[in-house]
PDB file of C-alpha atoms in Angstrom:
ATOM      1  CA  MET A  49     144.229  48.915 137.128  1.00 68.00           C
ATOM      2  CA  ASP A  50     140.225  49.324 137.292  1.00 75.00           C
ATOM      3  CA  ALA A  51     137.932  49.467 134.453  1.00 79.00           C
ATOM      4  CA  GLY A  52     138.117  53.064 134.171  1.00 81.00           C
ATOM      5  CA  ALA A  53     141.924  53.304 133.903  1.00 84.00           C
ATOM      6  CA  ARG A  54     141.916  50.569 131.334  1.00 89.00           C
ATOM      7  CA  ALA A  55     139.155  52.306 129.193  1.00 90.00           C
ATOM      8  CA  ALA A  56     141.223  55.616 129.340  1.00 91.00           C
ATOM      9  CA  LEU A  57     144.227  53.899 128.317  1.00 93.00           C
ATOM     10  CA  VAL A  58     142.591  52.406 125.192  1.00 94.00           C
ATOM     11  CA  PHE A  59     141.178  55.655 124.092  1.00 95.00           C
ATOM     12  CA  LEU A  60     144.458  57.397 124.962  1.00 95.00           C
ATOM     13  CA  VAL A  61     146.143  55.065 122.397  1.00 96.00           C
ATOM     14  CA  LEU A  62     143.297  55.616 119.823  1.00 96.00           C
ATOM     15  CA  TYR A  63     143.557  59.521 120.066  1.00 96.00           C
ATOM     16  CA  THR A  64     147.307  59.235 119.908  1.00 97.00           C
ATOM     17  CA  ILE A  65     146.881  57.624 116.528  1.00 96.00           C
ATOM     18  CA  LEU A  66     144.736  60.426 115.275  1.00 96.00           C
ATOM     19  CA  PHE A  67     147.247  62.925 116.563  1.00 96.00           C
ATOM     20  CA  VAL A  68     150.053  61.274 114.799  1.00 96.00           C
ATOM     21  CA  PHE A  69     148.004  61.474 111.585  1.00 94.00           C
ATOM     22  CA  LEU A  70     147.336  65.177 111.957  1.00 94.00           C
ATOM     23  CA  LEU A  71     151.074  65.696 112.906  1.00 94.00           C
ATOM     24  CA  PHE A  72     152.124  63.841 109.623  1.00 94.00           C
ATOM     25  CA  GLY A  73     149.779  65.974 107.659  1.00 93.00           C
ATOM     26  CA  TYR A  74     151.290  69.180 109.140  1.00 92.00           C
ATOM     27  CA  ALA A  75     154.874  67.830 108.650  1.00 93.00           C
ATOM     28  CA  THR A  76     154.191  67.037 104.922  1.00 92.00           C
ATOM     29  CA  ARG A  77     152.383  70.183 104.275  1.00 89.00           C
ATOM     30  CA  ARG A  78     149.248  68.355 103.219  1.00 89.00           C
ATOM     31  CA  LEU A  79     147.400  70.190 106.150  1.00 87.00           C
ATOM     32  CA  PRO A  80     147.955  74.072 106.247  1.00 86.00           C
ATOM     33  CA  VAL A  81     148.481  75.259 109.878  1.00 85.00           C
ATOM     34  CA  ARG A  82     145.643  77.903 109.323  1.00 82.00           C
ATOM     35  CA  SER A  83     142.963  75.613 108.413  1.00 84.00           C
ATOM     36  CA  ARG A  84     139.958  73.858 109.919  1.00 86.00           C
ATOM     37  CA  TYR A  85     142.220  70.939 110.814  1.00 90.00           C
ATOM     38  CA  SER A  86     143.918  73.005 113.334  1.00 91.00           C
ATOM     39  CA  ILE A  87     140.501  73.098 115.310  1.00 90.00           C
ATOM     40  CA  ILE A  88     140.252  69.275 115.108  1.00 94.00           C
ATOM     41  CA  ALA A  89     143.903  69.067 116.324  1.00 93.00           C
ATOM     42  CA  GLY A  90     143.029  71.069 119.332  1.00 92.00           C
ATOM     43  CA  HIS A  91     140.069  68.847 120.026  1.00 94.00           C
ATOM     44  CA  VAL A  92     142.368  65.718 119.852  1.00 95.00           C
ATOM     45  CA  ALA A  93     144.908  67.450 122.176  1.00 95.00           C
ATOM     46  CA  LEU A  94     142.190  68.102 124.625  1.00 93.00           C
ATOM     47  CA  ARG A  95     140.924  64.515 124.479  1.00 94.00           C
ATOM     48  CA  LEU A  96     144.492  63.238 124.962  1.00 95.00           C
ATOM     49  CA  ALA A  97     144.723  65.279 128.044  1.00 94.00           C
ATOM     50  CA  ALA A  98     141.453  64.367 129.284  1.00 92.00           C
ATOM     51  CA  GLN A  99     142.203  60.490 128.747  1.00 93.00           C
ATOM     52  CA  ALA A 100     145.687  60.982 130.571  1.00 93.00           C
ATOM     53  CA  VAL A 101     143.932  62.569 133.450  1.00 90.00           C
ATOM     54  CA  GLY A 102     141.331  59.758 133.423  1.00 87.00           C
ATOM     55  CA  LEU A 103     144.164  57.154 133.491  1.00 89.00           C
ATOM     56  CA  ALA A 104     145.652  58.948 136.302  1.00 86.00           C
ATOM     57  CA  PHE A 105     142.247  59.073 138.198  1.00 81.00           C
ATOM     58  CA  GLY A 106     141.873  55.144 137.743  1.00 77.00           C
ATOM     59  CA  LEU A 107     145.233  54.749 139.319  1.00 78.00           C
ATOM     60  CA  VAL A 108     144.391  56.642 142.467  1.00 69.00           C
ATOM     61  CA  ILE A 109     143.937  54.337 145.439  1.00 54.00           C
ATOM     62  CA  ASP A 110     142.032  56.800 147.865  1.00 56.00           C
ATOM     63  CA  TYR A 111     138.969  58.138 145.596  1.00 56.00           C
ATOM     64  CA  ASN A 112     137.970  60.475 148.675  1.00 57.00           C
ATOM     65  CA  SER A 113     141.329  62.347 148.588  1.00 60.00           C
ATOM     66  CA  ASN A 114     141.612  65.772 147.455  1.00 63.00           C
ATOM     67  CA  LYS A 115     144.008  64.425 144.658  1.00 70.00           C
ATOM     68  CA  ALA A 116     141.322  62.320 143.298  1.00 71.00           C
ATOM     69  CA  ILE A 117     138.730  64.944 143.439  1.00 72.00           C
ATOM     70  CA  GLY A 118     140.964  67.337 141.677  1.00 76.00           C
ATOM     71  CA  LEU A 119     141.586  64.816 138.941  1.00 80.00           C
ATOM     72  CA  LEU A 120     137.909  64.134 138.511  1.00 78.00           C
ATOM     73  CA  VAL A 121     137.222  67.874 138.049  1.00 78.00           C
ATOM     74  CA  ALA A 122     140.100  68.286 135.577  1.00 83.00           C
ATOM     75  CA  TYR A 123     138.782  65.170 133.512  1.00 85.00           C
ATOM     76  CA  PHE A 124     135.329  66.551 133.500  1.00 81.00           C
ATOM     77  CA  ALA A 125     136.525  70.131 132.405  1.00 82.00           C
ATOM     78  CA  LEU A 126     138.737  68.730 129.711  1.00 86.00           C
ATOM     79  CA  GLY A 127     136.048  66.424 128.380  1.00 86.00           C
ATOM     80  CA  THR A 128     133.563  69.358 128.296  1.00 84.00           C
ATOM     81  CA  GLU A 129     135.974  71.291 126.339  1.00 85.00           C
ATOM     82  CA  GLY A 130     136.722  68.331 123.937  1.00 88.00           C
ATOM     83  CA  TYR A 131     133.033  68.127 123.226  1.00 89.00           C
ATOM     84  CA  PHE A 132     132.830  71.848 122.630  1.00 88.00           C
ATOM     85  CA  THR A 133     135.622  71.940 120.170  1.00 90.00           C
ATOM     86  CA  LEU A 134     134.123  68.831 118.273  1.00 92.00           C
ATOM     87  CA  VAL A 135     130.770  70.524 117.743  1.00 92.00           C
ATOM     88  CA  LEU A 136     132.469  73.710 116.672  1.00 91.00           C
ATOM     89  CA  CYS A 137     134.703  71.585 114.298  1.00 92.00           C
ATOM     90  CA  ALA A 138     131.568  70.168 112.533  1.00 94.00           C
ATOM     91  CA  TYR A 139     130.258  73.660 111.872  1.00 94.00           C
ATOM     92  CA  ARG A 140     133.814  74.883 110.713  1.00 92.00           C
ATOM     93  CA  PHE A 141     134.134  71.958 108.325  1.00 94.00           C
ATOM     94  CA  LEU A 142     130.528  72.701 106.885  1.00 95.00           C
ATOM     95  CA  ALA A 143     131.428  76.321 106.301  1.00 93.00           C
ATOM     96  CA  SER A 144     134.667  75.650 104.684  1.00 91.00           C
ATOM     97  CA  TRP A 145     132.986  73.083 102.428  1.00 93.00           C
ATOM     98  CA  GLN A 146     130.323  75.770 101.438  1.00 92.00           C
ATOM     99  CA  SER A 147     133.023  78.209 100.286  1.00 90.00           C
ATOM    100  CA  HIS A 148     134.607  75.688  97.997  1.00 90.00           C
ATOM    101  CA  ASN A 149     131.522  74.165  96.433  1.00 91.00           C
ATOM    102  CA  PHE A 150     128.727  76.691  96.256  1.00 87.00           C
ATOM    103  CA  GLU A 151     128.215  78.603  92.990  1.00 87.00           C
ATOM    104  CA  CYS A 152     128.585  81.898  95.046  1.00 85.00           C
ATOM    105  CA  HIS A 153     132.019  80.716  96.408  1.00 84.00           C
ATOM    106  CA  ASP A 154     130.859  81.716  99.843  1.00 86.00           C
ATOM    107  CA  SER A 155     129.311  80.292 102.927  1.00 88.00           C
ATOM    108  CA  TRP A 156     125.913  81.450 104.297  1.00 89.00           C
ATOM    109  CA  LEU A 157     126.871  80.128 107.591  1.00 88.00           C
ATOM    110  CA  GLU A 158     129.862  82.204 107.885  1.00 87.00           C
ATOM    111  CA  PRO A 159     130.599  84.575 104.935  1.00 85.00           C
ATOM    112  CA  ARG A 160     134.382  85.280 104.139  1.00 82.00           C
ATOM    113  CA  HIS A 161     136.132  88.369 104.863  1.00 78.00           C
ATOM    114  CA  PRO A 162     137.934  90.297 102.064  1.00 76.00           C
ATOM    115  CA  PRO A 163     141.660  89.919 101.941  1.00 74.00           C
ATOM    116  CA  ASN A 164     143.788  91.760 104.467  1.00 76.00           C
ATOM    117  CA  THR A 165     140.954  92.064 106.940  1.00 77.00           C
ATOM    118  CA  PRO A 166     142.713  92.497 110.251  1.00 82.00           C
ATOM    119  CA  LEU A 167     142.551  89.337 112.373  1.00 81.00           C
ATOM    120  CA  SER A 168     141.174  91.368 115.210  1.00 83.00           C
ATOM    121  CA  GLN A 169     138.131  92.466 113.068  1.00 81.00           C
ATOM    122  CA  ARG A 170     137.685  88.923 111.961  1.00 79.00           C
ATOM    123  CA  PHE A 171     137.462  87.702 115.572  1.00 81.00           C
ATOM    124  CA  ARG A 172     135.005  90.502 116.414  1.00 83.00           C
ATOM    125  CA  ASP A 173     132.889  89.855 113.573  1.00 80.00           C
ATOM    126  CA  SER A 174     132.558  86.033 114.550  1.00 81.00           C
ATOM    127  CA  PHE A 175     130.549  87.227 117.468  1.00 81.00           C
ATOM    128  CA  VAL A 176     128.206  89.693 115.683  1.00 81.00           C
ATOM    129  CA  VAL A 177     124.728  88.615 115.689  1.00 79.00           C
ATOM    130  CA  PHE A 178     123.132  91.944 114.503  1.00 79.00           C
ATOM    131  CA  GLY A 179     123.893  94.614 112.027  1.00 73.00           C
ATOM    132  CA  PRO A 180     125.538  94.512 108.499  1.00 72.00           C
ATOM    133  CA  ASN A 181     128.117  92.237 109.461  1.00 73.00           C
ATOM    134  CA  ARG A 182     126.053  89.685 111.336  1.00 77.00           C
ATOM    135  CA  ARG A 183     126.886  86.061 110.679  1.00 81.00           C
ATOM    136  CA  PRO A 184     124.737  82.821 111.519  1.00 84.00           C
ATOM    137  CA  MET A 185     127.844  81.177 112.879  1.00 86.00           C
ATOM    138  CA  ALA A 186     128.041  83.912 115.556  1.00 87.00           C
ATOM    139  CA  ILE A 187     124.830  82.476 117.215  1.00 87.00           C
ATOM    140  CA  MET A 188     126.530  79.180 117.393  1.00 87.00           C
ATOM    141  CA  HIS A 189     129.630  80.706 119.083  1.00 87.00           C
ATOM    142  CA  HIS A 190     127.405  82.487 121.845  1.00 89.00           C
ATOM    143  CA  LEU A 191     125.449  79.462 122.506  1.00 89.00           C
ATOM    144  CA  LEU A 192     128.581  77.013 122.566  1.00 87.00           C
ATOM    145  CA  ILE A 193     130.288  79.311 124.891  1.00 89.00           C
ATOM    146  CA  ILE A 194     127.154  79.656 127.166  1.00 90.00           C
ATOM    147  CA  ALA A 195     126.793  75.946 127.364  1.00 88.00           C
ATOM    148  CA  ASN A 196     130.449  75.362 128.020  1.00 85.00           C
ATOM    149  CA  VAL A 197     130.575  77.807 130.960  1.00 87.00           C
ATOM    150  CA  LEU A 198     127.320  76.268 132.650  1.00 87.00           C
ATOM    151  CA  ILE A 199     128.439  72.645 132.181  1.00 82.00           C
ATOM    152  CA  ILE A 200     131.956  73.388 133.809  1.00 81.00           C
ATOM    153  CA  VAL A 201     130.392  75.616 136.592  1.00 82.00           C
ATOM    154  CA  GLY A 202     127.854  72.760 137.382  1.00 78.00           C
ATOM    155  CA  GLY A 203     130.864  70.382 137.657  1.00 72.00           C
ATOM    156  CA  VAL A 204     132.802  72.567 139.882  1.00 73.00           C
ATOM    157  CA  LEU A 205     129.867  73.107 142.254  1.00 73.00           C
ATOM    158  CA  LEU A 206     129.942  69.344 142.952  1.00 65.00           C
ATOM    159  CA  ALA A 207     133.740  69.044 143.294  1.00 61.00           C
ATOM    160  CA  ASP A 208     133.682  69.309 147.023  1.00 55.00           C
ATOM    161  CA  THR A 209     132.324  65.922 147.803  1.00 50.00           C
ATOM    162  CA  LYS A 210     134.280  65.516 151.019  1.00 53.00           C
ATOM    163  CA  ASN A 211     131.768  68.097 152.630  1.00 53.00           C
ATOM    164  CA  ALA A 212     128.431  66.372 152.620  1.00 51.00           C
ATOM    165  CA  ILE A 213     126.657  69.690 153.651  1.00 55.00           C
ATOM    166  CA  ASN A 214     128.097  71.646 150.859  1.00 56.00           C
ATOM    167  CA  TYR A 215     127.427  68.772 148.397  1.00 58.00           C
ATOM    168  CA  PHE A 216     123.692  68.710 149.033  1.00 60.00           C
ATOM    169  CA  LYS A 217     123.554  72.307 149.172  1.00 65.00           C
ATOM    170  CA  PHE A 218     124.717  72.917 145.806  1.00 70.00           C
ATOM    171  CA  LEU A 219     123.469  69.678 144.244  1.00 71.00           C
ATOM    172  CA  SER A 220     120.304  71.391 142.816  1.00 76.00           C
ATOM    173  CA  ALA A 221     122.097  74.244 141.571  1.00 79.00           C
ATOM    174  CA  ALA A 222     124.752  72.088 139.860  1.00 78.00           C
ATOM    175  CA  LYS A 223     122.107  69.890 138.219  1.00 81.00           C
ATOM    176  CA  ILE A 224     120.434  72.843 136.878  1.00 86.00           C
ATOM    177  CA  THR A 225     123.427  74.560 135.401  1.00 88.00           C
ATOM    178  CA  ARG A 226     124.775  71.401 133.925  1.00 84.00           C
ATOM    179  CA  THR A 227     121.429  70.301 132.445  1.00 88.00           C
ATOM    180  CA  VAL A 228     120.765  73.715 130.762  1.00 91.00           C
ATOM    181  CA  GLY A 229     124.282  73.719 129.407  1.00 89.00           C
ATOM    182  CA  GLN A 230     123.775  70.325 127.888  1.00 89.00           C
ATOM    183  CA  VAL A 231     120.296  71.219 126.434  1.00 92.00           C
ATOM    184  CA  VAL A 232     121.999  74.194 124.688  1.00 91.00           C
ATOM    185  CA  TYR A 233     124.715  71.769 123.325  1.00 90.00           C
ATOM    186  CA  LEU A 234     122.103  69.465 122.041  1.00 91.00           C
ATOM    187  CA  THR A 235     120.188  72.378 120.518  1.00 92.00           C
ATOM    188  CA  CYS A 236     123.393  73.338 118.586  1.00 92.00           C
ATOM    189  CA  ASN A 237     123.551  69.717 117.238  1.00 92.00           C
ATOM    190  CA  VAL A 238     119.954  69.862 116.155  1.00 93.00           C
ATOM    191  CA  LEU A 239     120.809  73.190 114.170  1.00 93.00           C
ATOM    192  CA  LEU A 240     123.837  71.391 112.778  1.00 94.00           C
ATOM    193  CA  LEU A 241     121.434  68.990 111.103  1.00 95.00           C
ATOM    194  CA  PHE A 242     119.279  71.662 109.622  1.00 95.00           C
ATOM    195  CA  CYS A 243     122.447  73.128 108.227  1.00 95.00           C
ATOM    196  CA  ILE A 244     123.739  70.066 106.595  1.00 96.00           C
ATOM    197  CA  LEU A 245     120.320  69.213 105.148  1.00 96.00           C
ATOM    198  CA  HIS A 246     119.910  72.689 103.864  1.00 95.00           C
ATOM    199  CA  SER A 247     123.494  72.527 102.381  1.00 95.00           C
ATOM    200  CA  MET A 248     122.512  69.189 100.628  1.00 95.00           C
ATOM    201  CA  ARG A 249     119.313  70.769  99.080  1.00 95.00           C
ATOM    202  CA  GLN A 250     121.363  73.764  97.782  1.00 93.00           C
ATOM    203  CA  TYR A 251     124.016  71.620  96.326  1.00 93.00           C
ATOM    204  CA  ARG A 252     121.406  69.350  94.718  1.00 93.00           C
ATOM    205  CA  ARG A 253     119.702  72.720  93.237  1.00 93.00           C
ATOM    206  CA  GLU A 254     122.988  73.986  91.924  1.00 91.00           C
ATOM    207  CA  ASN A 255     124.104  70.695  90.567  1.00 90.00           C
ATOM    208  CA  PRO A 256     121.187  68.655  89.583  1.00 89.00           C
ATOM    209  CA  GLU A 257     123.155  66.006  87.466  1.00 87.00           C
ATOM    210  CA  ARG A 258     125.618  65.376  90.379  1.00 88.00           C
ATOM    211  CA  LYS A 259     125.384  63.227  93.494  1.00 90.00           C
ATOM    212  CA  ILE A 260     125.384  64.656  96.890  1.00 91.00           C
ATOM    213  CA  HIS A 261     129.012  65.575  97.787  1.00 93.00           C
ATOM    214  CA  LEU A 262     130.845  62.794 100.047  1.00 94.00           C
ATOM    215  CA  THR A 263     131.752  65.320 102.455  1.00 94.00           C
ATOM    216  CA  LEU A 264     128.150  66.291 103.244  1.00 95.00           C
ATOM    217  CA  TYR A 265     127.412  62.512 103.694  1.00 95.00           C
ATOM    218  CA  LEU A 266     130.219  62.156 106.273  1.00 96.00           C
ATOM    219  CA  LEU A 267     128.935  65.162 108.070  1.00 96.00           C
ATOM    220  CA  PHE A 268     125.474  63.740 108.003  1.00 96.00           C
ATOM    221  CA  VAL A 269     126.618  60.279 109.329  1.00 96.00           C
ATOM    222  CA  ALA A 270     128.639  61.936 112.034  1.00 96.00           C
ATOM    223  CA  TRP A 271     125.460  63.926 113.209  1.00 96.00           C
ATOM    224  CA  PRO A 272     123.637  61.018 114.893  1.00 96.00           C
ATOM    225  CA  LEU A 273     126.840  60.292 116.989  1.00 96.00           C
ATOM    226  CA  LEU A 274     127.011  63.915 118.118  1.00 95.00           C
ATOM    227  CA  PHE A 275     123.384  63.695 118.920  1.00 95.00           C
ATOM    228  CA  VAL A 276     123.801  60.446 121.053  1.00 95.00           C
ATOM    229  CA  ARG A 277     126.742  62.219 122.806  1.00 93.00           C
ATOM    230  CA  GLY A 278     124.514  65.389 123.458  1.00 92.00           C
ATOM    231  CA  THR A 279     121.496  63.136 124.745  1.00 94.00           C
ATOM    232  CA  TYR A 280     123.962  61.328 127.016  1.00 92.00           C
ATOM    233  CA  GLY A 281     125.051  64.548 128.452  1.00 89.00           C
ATOM    234  CA  ILE A 282     121.629  65.512 129.451  1.00 91.00           C
ATOM    235  CA  ILE A 283     120.774  62.085 130.878  1.00 91.00           C
ATOM    236  CA  SER A 284     124.006  62.109 132.941  1.00 86.00           C
ATOM    237  CA  CYS A 285     122.864  65.217 134.765  1.00 84.00           C
ATOM    238  CA  VAL A 286     119.464  63.895 135.795  1.00 84.00           C
ATOM    239  CA  TYR A 287     119.984  60.101 136.079  1.00 86.00           C
ATOM    240  CA  ASN A 288     122.450  59.150 138.696  1.00 84.00           C
ATOM    241  CA  PRO A 289     123.581  55.865 137.210  1.00 85.00           C
ATOM    242  CA  PHE A 290     125.273  57.917 134.466  1.00 85.00           C
ATOM    243  CA  ASN A 291     126.568  60.712 136.764  1.00 81.00           C
ATOM    244  CA  TYR A 292     130.269  60.964 137.530  1.00 76.00           C
ATOM    245  CA  PHE A 293     129.623  62.858 140.650  1.00 72.00           C
ATOM    246  CA  TYR A 294     127.137  60.251 142.086  1.00 76.00           C
ATOM    247  CA  PHE A 295     128.590  58.211 144.977  1.00 74.00           C
ATOM    248  CA  GLY A 296     126.908  55.147 144.080  1.00 80.00           C
ATOM    249  CA  ASN A 297     128.767  54.581 140.927  1.00 80.00           C
ATOM    250  CA  TYR A 298     132.098  54.013 142.834  1.00 77.00           C
ATOM    251  CA  GLY A 299     132.786  50.802 144.624  1.00 76.00           C
ATOM    252  CA  ILE A 300     135.993  49.720 146.691  1.00 72.00           C
ATOM    253  CA  HIS A 301     138.181  49.385 143.583  1.00 70.00           C
ATOM    254  CA  GLY A 302     137.077  52.649 141.659  1.00 72.00           C
ATOM    255  CA  PRO A 303     134.201  53.197 139.304  1.00 79.00           C
ATOM    256  CA  LYS A 304     131.841  50.416 138.804  1.00 84.00           C
ATOM    257  CA  ASP A 305     132.109  48.539 135.459  1.00 85.00           C
ATOM    258  CA  GLU A 306     128.587  49.295 134.198  1.00 89.00           C
ATOM    259  CA  PHE A 307     129.171  53.026 134.755  1.00 88.00           C
ATOM    260  CA  VAL A 308     132.428  52.837 132.929  1.00 88.00           C
ATOM    261  CA  ILE A 309     130.951  51.175 129.944  1.00 90.00           C
ATOM    262  CA  SER A 310     127.905  53.550 129.522  1.00 91.00           C
ATOM    263  CA  GLU A 311     130.362  56.576 129.916  1.00 89.00           C
ATOM    264  CA  TYR A 312     132.874  55.461 127.311  1.00 92.00           C
ATOM    265  CA  LEU A 313     130.315  53.840 124.921  1.00 93.00           C
ATOM    266  CA  LEU A 314     127.828  56.718 124.922  1.00 92.00           C
ATOM    267  CA  ALA A 315     130.194  59.603 125.188  1.00 92.00           C
ATOM    268  CA  THR A 316     133.954  58.932 124.364  1.00 93.00           C
ATOM    269  CA  THR A 317     133.216  56.410 121.677  1.00 96.00           C
ATOM    270  CA  MET A 318     130.945  58.770 119.979  1.00 95.00           C
ATOM    271  CA  GLU A 319     133.235  61.626 119.965  1.00 95.00           C
ATOM    272  CA  TRP A 320     136.147  59.477 118.666  1.00 96.00           C
ATOM    273  CA  THR A 321     134.146  58.025 115.786  1.00 97.00           C
ATOM    274  CA  SER A 322     132.836  61.568 114.893  1.00 96.00           C
ATOM    275  CA  CYS A 323     136.290  62.921 114.962  1.00 96.00           C
ATOM    276  CA  CYS A 324     137.471  60.118 112.484  1.00 96.00           C
ATOM    277  CA  LEU A 325     134.484  61.093 110.100  1.00 96.00           C
ATOM    278  CA  LEU A 326     135.572  64.769 110.190  1.00 95.00           C
ATOM    279  CA  MET A 327     139.079  63.824 109.485  1.00 94.00           C
ATOM    280  CA  LEU A 328     137.958  61.630 106.494  1.00 94.00           C
ATOM    281  CA  THR A 329     136.611  64.687 104.912  1.00 93.00           C
ATOM    282  CA  TYR A 330     140.120  65.423 103.965  1.00 92.00           C
ATOM    283  CA  VAL A 331     139.908  62.535 101.449  1.00 91.00           C
ATOM    284  CA  ALA A 332     136.333  63.481 100.396  1.00 91.00           C
ATOM    285  CA  SER A 333     137.321  67.041  99.794  1.00 89.00           C
ATOM    286  CA  ARG A 334     140.704  66.600  98.034  1.00 86.00           C
ATOM    287  CA  ASN A 335     139.231  67.342  94.476  1.00 86.00           C
ATOM    288  CA  ASP A 336     137.258  70.350  95.433  1.00 85.00           C
ATOM    289  CA  PRO A 337     137.584  73.508  93.557  1.00 84.00           C
ATOM    290  CA  PRO A 338     139.805  76.294  95.179  1.00 81.00           C
ATOM    291  CA  LYS A 339     138.195  79.222  97.236  1.00 79.00           C
ATOM    292  CA  LEU A 340     137.352  81.684  94.455  1.00 73.00           C
ATOM    293  CA  PRO A 341     136.537  85.317  95.246  1.00 72.00           C
ATOM    294  CA  PRO A 342     132.768  85.277  96.276  1.00 74.00           C
ATOM    295  CA  LYS A 343     130.383  86.843  93.898  1.00 65.00           C
ATOM    296  CA  SER A 344     129.192  89.296  96.648  1.00 62.00           C
ATOM    297  CA  TRP A 345     132.758  90.982  96.563  1.00 55.00           C
ATOM    298  CA  GLY A 346     133.426  94.099  94.543  1.00 54.00           C
ATOM    299  CA  THR A 347     136.072  94.355  91.745  1.00 54.00           C
ATOM    300  CA  GLU A 348     138.718  95.732  93.970  1.00 49.00           C
ATOM    301  CA  GLU A 349     138.256  92.942  96.478  1.00 47.00           C
ATOM    302  CA  LYS A 350     138.437  90.340  93.761  1.00 49.00           C
ATOM    303  CA  GLU A 351     141.720  91.823  92.270  1.00 46.00           C
ATOM    304  CA  LEU A 352     143.134  91.973  95.682  1.00 46.00           C
ATOM    305  CA  SER A 353     142.207  88.326  96.371  1.00 46.00           C
ATOM    306  CA  ALA A 354     143.948  87.348  93.111  1.00 44.00           C
ATOM    307  CA  VAL A 355     147.077  89.147  94.156  1.00 41.00           C
ATOM    308  CA  VAL A 356     147.145  87.468  97.542  1.00 43.00           C
ATOM    309  CA  GLN A 357     146.448  84.095  96.184  1.00 48.00           C
TER     310      GLN A 357
END
């Protein structure tokens, strides 16, 4: 078992622990199925799949075989999806906190829908950037999806490493698409910091005698980890010693130790720790007030909300 397989196994166990905690929360009904924790459960499930594939890749004997290449692409794609869902989780957790704790009982990041709004309309509105139903969170949805597609396309372009002609033919295009995608991800992370700091200022303005909410501190602490992960994503596109698709990072017995250490320290560890901090917001927000009808709703909508609750 090479270094890559050992590292994959370690984080497979660590993510399994988080998944068990989430399953326990659902089983005991401490975590509602329709809540922000379902998004983080999706992230953990993706990371479990990625680590399982990473373990299988580490156990492959012939790294030039089609099987090995397929496993590498699958690991890359699942890892990208995992990072995508983690950044989305951070935004969703912040929006939910705003609805519980702001005086307006709503989130300026993603305003709440009136009761009985069809699910299809809620989904459409989540992508509306212009017009009366526009939502700042819709911008993040578009940016994250664009980045996600660009990174996966860039990885797929480099998948056919057995054909050197095709590899060097698509190398520049793959680097550009992956780099642009990672830059978009990092931009979303920078905007997340602005949203967290703005929420802190608003909470302090509305509650001058209280300390900053612990959930906001947890999100603030998680942000540098996400930023490091995003920065590493950009560097891995342009700096070969950090690139999974660079031949020089592989020896006779699989990925070189220094490459595995950089990948798992700057990427996987950052994601796992951020995930833990997001899950800890459950403890920090246990005593939060319930979601009351937003002040922007009319009388009829507030009465309907009371009936639904």
